[in-house]
Short mmCIF file of C-alpha atoms and ligand atoms in Angstrom, two decimals:
data_model
loop_
_atom_site.label_atom_id
_atom_site.label_comp_id
_atom_site.label_asym_id
_atom_site.label_seq_id
_atom_site.Cartn_x
_atom_site.Cartn_y
_atom_site.Cartn_z
CA UNK A 1 105.26 132.44 -14.17
CA UNK A 2 105.69 135.70 -12.24
CA UNK A 3 103.74 136.56 -9.10
CA UNK A 4 101.33 139.10 -10.70
CA UNK A 5 100.34 136.68 -13.48
CA UNK A 6 99.81 133.96 -10.84
CA UNK A 7 97.57 136.15 -8.73
CA UNK A 8 95.71 137.39 -11.79
CA UNK A 9 95.06 133.92 -13.17
CA UNK A 10 93.72 132.27 -10.06
CA UNK A 11 90.47 131.54 -11.85
CA UNK A 12 89.71 128.61 -9.53
CA UNK A 13 89.17 131.00 -6.62
CA UNK A 14 88.63 134.37 -8.31
CA UNK A 15 85.69 134.43 -10.67
CA UNK A 16 87.33 136.99 -12.74
CA UNK A 17 90.74 136.96 -14.28
CA UNK A 18 92.33 140.09 -12.89
CA UNK A 19 94.46 142.18 -15.22
CA UNK A 20 98.06 141.70 -14.07
CA UNK A 21 98.92 145.12 -15.60
CA UNK A 22 96.71 146.88 -13.03
CA UNK A 23 98.04 144.89 -10.00
CA UNK A 24 100.32 146.44 -7.44
CA UNK A 25 102.05 144.09 -4.94
CA UNK A 26 101.85 145.55 -1.43
CA UNK A 27 102.99 144.96 2.08
CA UNK A 28 99.55 143.51 3.03
CA UNK A 29 95.98 144.49 2.54
CA UNK A 30 96.17 147.54 4.74
CA UNK A 31 98.86 149.10 2.66
CA UNK A 32 96.80 148.30 -0.46
CA UNK A 33 93.80 150.10 1.17
CA UNK A 34 96.04 153.04 2.18
CA UNK A 35 97.25 153.39 -1.44
CA UNK A 36 93.73 153.00 -2.91
CA UNK A 37 92.37 155.79 -0.70
CA UNK A 38 95.30 158.04 -1.25
CA UNK A 39 94.88 157.57 -5.04
CA UNK A 40 91.30 158.78 -4.99
CA UNK A 41 90.94 161.23 -2.08
CA UNK A 42 92.44 164.41 -0.61
CA UNK A 43 92.27 165.55 3.05
CA UNK A 44 88.71 166.68 3.93
CA UNK A 45 86.97 164.43 1.39
CA UNK A 46 84.08 162.28 2.54
CA UNK A 47 84.39 158.48 2.47
CA UNK A 48 81.54 156.14 3.13
CA UNK A 49 82.72 153.23 5.23
CA UNK A 50 81.02 150.09 6.53
CA UNK A 51 79.99 150.28 10.14
CA UNK A 52 81.19 148.52 12.26
CA UNK A 53 84.61 148.88 10.65
CA UNK A 54 87.96 147.37 11.73
CA UNK A 55 90.04 149.84 13.75
CA UNK A 56 93.12 149.71 11.48
CA UNK A 57 90.99 150.90 8.55
CA UNK A 58 89.53 153.70 10.67
CA UNK A 59 93.10 154.72 11.52
CA UNK A 60 94.04 154.99 7.82
CA UNK A 61 91.01 157.32 7.34
CA UNK A 62 92.11 159.42 10.30
CA UNK A 63 95.74 159.65 9.23
CA UNK A 64 94.66 160.71 5.68
CA UNK A 65 92.36 163.31 7.31
CA UNK A 66 89.33 162.03 5.53
CA UNK A 67 85.76 162.68 6.79
CA UNK A 68 83.72 159.55 7.33
CA UNK A 69 80.08 158.63 6.84
CA UNK A 70 79.35 155.31 8.50
CA UNK A 71 76.98 153.05 6.62
CA UNK A 72 75.52 150.21 8.74
CA UNK A 73 76.26 146.53 8.03
CA UNK A 74 73.39 144.24 8.91
CA UNK A 75 74.66 141.09 10.63
CA UNK A 76 72.76 138.94 8.09
CA UNK A 77 72.35 140.99 4.94
CA UNK A 78 75.63 142.87 5.07
CA UNK A 79 76.32 146.41 3.82
CA UNK A 80 73.16 148.57 3.53
CA UNK A 81 73.28 149.78 -0.10
CA UNK A 82 69.97 151.62 0.26
CA UNK A 83 71.43 153.80 3.01
CA UNK A 84 74.53 154.45 0.99
CA UNK A 85 72.26 155.60 -1.87
CA UNK A 86 70.44 158.02 0.44
CA UNK A 87 73.76 159.35 1.81
CA UNK A 88 75.17 159.76 -1.73
CA UNK A 89 72.16 161.93 -2.63
CA UNK A 90 72.85 164.25 0.29
CA UNK A 91 76.64 164.57 0.26
CA UNK A 92 79.61 164.38 -2.10
CA UNK A 93 80.99 160.98 -1.31
CA UNK A 94 84.49 160.46 -2.83
CA UNK A 95 84.86 156.85 -2.23
CA UNK A 96 83.25 153.79 -0.59
CA UNK A 97 85.11 151.14 1.39
CA UNK A 98 83.34 147.76 1.59
CA UNK A 99 84.17 144.18 2.59
CA UNK A 100 81.43 142.24 0.72
CA UNK A 101 82.70 138.80 1.61
CA UNK A 102 82.71 137.88 5.29
CA UNK A 103 83.05 141.37 6.64
CA UNK A 104 85.20 141.95 9.73
CA UNK A 105 83.70 141.89 12.46
CA UNK A 106 80.22 140.63 11.55
CA UNK A 107 81.18 137.89 9.08
CA UNK A 108 78.25 138.94 6.87
CA UNK A 109 78.18 138.17 3.17
CA UNK A 110 76.58 140.56 0.67
CA UNK A 111 74.38 138.64 -1.80
CA UNK A 112 75.25 138.71 -5.55
CA UNK A 113 72.12 140.89 -6.13
CA UNK A 114 73.27 143.46 -3.57
CA UNK A 115 76.80 143.39 -5.04
CA UNK A 116 75.25 144.17 -8.42
CA UNK A 117 73.08 146.88 -6.89
CA UNK A 118 76.12 148.43 -5.13
CA UNK A 119 78.17 148.27 -8.31
CA UNK A 120 75.35 149.91 -10.37
CA UNK A 121 75.01 152.68 -7.77
CA UNK A 122 78.74 153.34 -7.79
CA UNK A 123 78.72 153.61 -11.65
CA UNK A 124 75.55 155.74 -11.66
CA UNK A 125 77.04 158.18 -9.13
CA UNK A 126 80.62 157.91 -10.37
CA UNK A 127 81.93 156.90 -6.96
CA UNK A 128 85.07 154.67 -6.77
CA UNK A 129 84.40 151.52 -4.80
CA UNK A 130 87.30 150.09 -2.74
CA UNK A 131 86.56 146.47 -2.10
CA UNK A 132 88.42 144.55 0.56
CA UNK A 133 88.39 140.88 -0.31
CA UNK A 134 90.78 139.61 2.37
CA UNK A 135 88.30 137.00 3.66
CA UNK A 136 86.86 135.90 0.27
CA UNK A 137 88.72 132.59 0.16
CA UNK A 138 87.42 131.56 3.57
CA UNK A 139 83.87 130.41 2.89
CA UNK A 140 82.66 127.59 5.16
CA UNK A 141 80.88 125.68 2.38
CA UNK A 142 79.82 125.88 -1.26
CA UNK A 143 81.49 128.11 -3.77
CA UNK A 144 83.82 131.05 -3.27
CA UNK A 145 81.64 134.17 -3.36
CA UNK A 146 82.25 136.53 -6.26
CA UNK A 147 83.97 139.85 -5.83
CA UNK A 148 82.59 143.08 -7.17
CA UNK A 149 85.60 143.44 -9.42
CA UNK A 150 84.26 140.58 -11.49
CA UNK A 151 81.20 142.77 -12.37
CA UNK A 152 83.18 145.80 -13.36
CA UNK A 153 84.32 147.05 -16.68
CA UNK A 154 84.48 150.75 -15.74
CA UNK A 155 87.71 150.73 -13.73
CA UNK A 156 85.87 152.35 -10.81
CA UNK A 157 86.32 149.21 -8.60
CA UNK A 158 89.57 148.86 -6.73
CA UNK A 159 90.05 145.47 -5.06
CA UNK A 160 92.60 144.65 -2.39
CA UNK A 161 93.50 141.50 -0.55
CA UNK A 162 96.40 139.65 1.04
CA UNK A 163 97.46 136.27 2.33
CA UNK A 164 97.50 137.30 5.96
CA UNK A 165 94.10 135.79 6.75
CA UNK A 166 94.29 132.70 4.54
CA UNK A 167 97.94 131.77 5.10
CA UNK A 168 99.58 133.54 8.05
CA UNK A 169 99.51 137.08 9.50
CA UNK A 170 103.29 137.22 9.31
CA UNK A 171 103.41 136.93 5.52
CA UNK A 172 103.38 140.60 4.52
CA UNK A 173 102.22 140.34 0.95
CA UNK A 174 99.04 141.74 -0.47
CA UNK A 175 97.79 143.28 -3.65
CA UNK A 176 95.74 146.09 -5.13
CA UNK A 177 93.97 145.81 -8.38
CA UNK A 178 93.70 149.56 -8.92
CA UNK A 179 91.47 149.87 -12.05
CA UNK A 180 91.60 153.28 -13.60
CA UNK A 181 93.59 154.65 -10.60
CA UNK A 182 96.54 152.46 -11.42
CA UNK A 183 99.02 155.19 -12.40
CA UNK A 184 98.38 157.32 -9.33
CA UNK A 185 98.42 154.17 -7.14
CA UNK A 186 101.78 153.11 -8.51
CA UNK A 187 103.23 156.60 -7.84
CA UNK A 188 102.03 156.43 -4.22
CA UNK A 189 103.49 152.97 -3.75
CA UNK A 190 106.86 154.19 -5.00
CA UNK A 191 106.62 157.29 -2.74
CA UNK A 192 106.00 154.98 0.29
CA UNK A 193 109.37 153.50 -0.52
CA UNK A 194 108.62 150.06 0.88
CA UNK A 195 109.41 146.87 -0.92
CA UNK A 196 107.86 143.46 -0.36
CA UNK A 197 110.40 140.90 0.67
CA UNK A 198 111.56 138.78 -2.28
CA UNK A 199 111.32 135.71 0.04
CA UNK A 200 107.59 136.30 0.51
CA UNK A 201 107.13 136.93 -3.27
CA UNK A 202 108.86 133.69 -4.04
CA UNK A 203 107.00 131.70 -1.38
CA UNK A 204 103.63 132.98 -2.51
CA UNK A 205 104.42 132.43 -6.16
CA UNK A 206 105.34 128.81 -5.40
CA UNK A 207 102.28 128.17 -3.24
CA UNK A 208 99.70 129.57 -5.57
CA UNK A 209 101.22 128.15 -8.73
CA UNK A 210 101.01 124.64 -7.32
CA UNK A 211 97.99 122.93 -5.63
CA UNK A 212 99.48 123.68 -2.17
CA UNK A 213 97.53 126.90 -1.52
CA UNK A 214 94.18 125.39 -2.59
CA UNK A 215 94.82 122.30 -0.45
CA UNK A 216 95.74 124.38 2.53
CA UNK A 217 92.70 126.66 2.09
CA UNK A 218 90.32 123.73 1.81
CA UNK A 219 91.55 122.32 5.10
CA UNK A 220 91.59 125.70 6.75
CA UNK A 221 88.05 126.51 5.65
CA UNK A 222 86.88 123.29 7.27
CA UNK A 223 88.82 124.01 10.42
CA UNK A 224 87.30 127.56 10.57
CA UNK A 225 83.77 126.22 10.07
CA UNK A 226 84.10 123.71 12.83
CA UNK A 227 85.67 126.24 15.16
CA UNK A 228 82.84 128.69 14.41
CA UNK A 229 80.19 126.07 15.29
CA UNK A 230 82.08 125.13 18.42
CA UNK A 231 82.28 128.81 19.48
CA UNK A 232 78.55 129.25 18.76
CA UNK A 233 77.78 126.21 21.00
CA UNK A 234 80.04 127.45 23.81
CA UNK A 235 78.35 130.90 23.78
CA UNK A 236 74.90 129.36 23.61
CA UNK A 237 75.76 127.15 26.60
CA UNK A 238 77.60 129.58 28.78
CA UNK A 239 76.44 133.09 28.01
CA UNK A 240 73.20 134.80 29.18
CA UNK A 241 70.17 134.17 26.95
CA UNK A 242 70.04 137.84 25.99
CA UNK A 243 73.37 137.50 24.09
CA UNK A 244 73.00 137.94 20.32
CA UNK A 245 75.56 136.62 17.87
CA UNK A 246 76.14 137.20 14.15
CA UNK A 247 76.01 134.11 11.85
CA UNK A 248 79.08 134.19 9.71
CA UNK A 249 79.21 131.82 6.68
CA UNK A 250 82.90 132.38 6.26
CA UNK A 251 85.92 134.22 7.68
CA UNK A 252 87.16 134.07 11.28
CA UNK A 253 85.16 136.70 13.12
CA UNK A 254 82.07 136.58 15.28
CA UNK A 255 80.27 139.76 16.45
CA UNK A 256 78.57 139.39 19.80
CA UNK A 257 76.04 141.80 21.36
CA UNK A 258 75.72 141.65 25.14
CA UNK A 259 72.79 142.57 27.37
CA UNK A 260 72.32 146.36 27.56
CA UNK A 261 72.50 146.18 31.34
CA UNK A 262 76.03 144.76 31.24
CA UNK A 263 78.90 147.12 32.38
CA UNK A 264 81.27 146.31 29.53
CA UNK A 265 84.37 147.90 31.03
CA UNK A 266 84.05 145.82 34.14
CA UNK A 267 83.28 142.74 32.02
CA UNK A 268 86.46 143.21 29.91
CA UNK A 269 88.55 143.73 33.00
CA UNK A 270 87.30 140.60 34.71
CA UNK A 271 87.67 138.54 31.53
CA UNK A 272 91.24 139.67 31.06
CA UNK A 273 92.00 138.46 34.56
CA UNK A 274 90.85 134.96 33.53
CA UNK A 275 92.92 134.95 30.36
CA UNK A 276 90.42 135.79 27.65
CA UNK A 277 90.57 139.00 25.68
CA UNK A 278 87.82 140.28 23.28
CA UNK A 279 88.13 143.18 20.94
CA UNK A 280 85.77 145.80 22.32
CA UNK A 281 82.93 147.02 20.07
CA UNK A 282 83.82 150.70 20.58
CA UNK A 283 87.02 150.32 18.53
CA UNK A 284 84.88 149.61 15.42
CA UNK A 285 83.36 153.02 15.03
CA UNK A 286 83.93 156.72 15.59
CA UNK A 287 80.55 156.74 17.28
CA UNK A 288 79.42 154.94 20.43
CA UNK A 289 77.09 152.64 18.49
CA UNK A 290 78.87 149.43 19.44
CA UNK A 291 79.64 149.78 23.11
CA UNK A 292 77.61 146.64 24.00
CA UNK A 293 79.38 144.53 21.32
CA UNK A 294 82.64 142.67 21.11
CA UNK A 295 84.47 140.70 18.37
CA UNK A 296 85.55 137.14 18.94
CA UNK A 297 88.15 135.72 16.54
CA UNK A 298 87.89 131.87 16.18
CA UNK A 299 90.87 131.16 13.89
CA UNK A 300 92.88 129.49 16.63
CA UNK A 301 92.11 125.98 17.78
CA UNK A 302 90.47 125.67 21.19
CA UNK A 303 92.41 124.44 24.22
CA UNK A 304 90.65 123.23 27.36
CA UNK A 305 91.93 126.38 29.12
CA UNK A 306 90.43 128.73 26.48
CA UNK A 307 87.08 126.92 26.61
CA UNK A 308 87.09 127.32 30.36
CA UNK A 309 87.90 131.00 30.10
CA UNK A 310 84.93 131.45 27.78
CA UNK A 311 82.77 129.64 30.30
CA UNK A 312 84.03 131.94 33.05
CA UNK A 313 83.34 134.95 30.78
CA UNK A 314 79.78 133.82 30.33
CA UNK A 315 79.31 133.22 34.06
CA UNK A 316 80.80 136.74 34.74
CA UNK A 317 78.40 138.37 32.32
CA UNK A 318 75.44 136.56 33.93
CA UNK A 319 76.59 137.64 37.44
CA UNK A 320 77.10 141.27 36.39
CA UNK A 321 73.57 141.55 34.97
CA UNK A 322 72.16 139.86 38.01
CA UNK A 323 71.07 136.42 36.81
C1 PLP B 1 89.13 143.79 6.98
C2 PLP B 1 90.64 143.79 7.15
N1 PLP B 1 91.35 144.39 6.24
C3 PLP B 1 92.72 144.39 6.36
C4 PLP B 1 93.35 143.76 7.40
C5 PLP B 1 94.88 143.70 7.46
O1 PLP B 1 95.39 142.97 6.46
P1 PLP B 1 96.96 142.82 6.25
O2 PLP B 1 97.47 142.13 7.51
O3 PLP B 1 97.14 142.04 5.04
O4 PLP B 1 97.51 144.21 6.14
C6 PLP B 1 92.63 143.10 8.33
C7 PLP B 1 93.20 142.40 9.47
O5 PLP B 1 92.67 142.27 10.54
C8 PLP B 1 91.22 143.10 8.22
O6 PLP B 1 90.38 142.45 9.12
#
């Protein structure tokens, strides 16, 4: 069976059967997001985006000359739909970008009720919803969370994903389920002139049409869960008590808030010298809201050297804030 049919019919992991006729195969999730935005918006339009938001997505917004309203993501509850509602009553929001399942960087998961509420709001206000489901397969336990696409019959929800988080970053293959924007999205894809390597297409088709992908994801999810708990323990042990962490239930990202007294620039510089690099919080927003935060990715297995570097980072933070 062809790649689009295979992706569309993955009913074991996607609660909905996607329509293969509205699928576009892309060079990763970022390209899918680029195409989704360009299908809906023109320069100067306002887009509501989750905050904090991964830098590469902010770059797409900047390159497409879109104006941004940042909607906070709570580290436990996820995207604040009430605040989006308030913003949408005050300004003409052209699209919303949201990662309901294991948002990067907080790892938060939007409940089914909040997904329904967000979907209902999008329908009521006629705002297209661009859903990034790149981490959806990576739940630590229980069932795969639903995506908002599975609630939608209007065509206003555009869902994108890829295999770069669940299989390997080097596999440049993603997809966009473009809803009623399919025709425009397809034109933009052609205009970009890029093609997805037939080798990747064949590899993914083989993996997802057999049990290989499911088997791999099951093992990987367990590995991610245990690495997350290990990371949490290391930070609890080695970092100052004032450190606050998000509590992801899936994905590979941890969002860490440091003491407000800590000089973050100096902290990053000293950490780099000992071989550990964090993604600074300021890269996740156009504002200065996250200067005291950093993201820690726990998808790689720990070595003794990395554990030690994390211990030194904790000691460094403690020293810099004077404890
Ligand atoms: C939320 C989010 N979207 C998209 C991407 C990029 O996906 P891809 O490598 O498939 O383009 C990333 C990677 O960090 C991400 O975290």
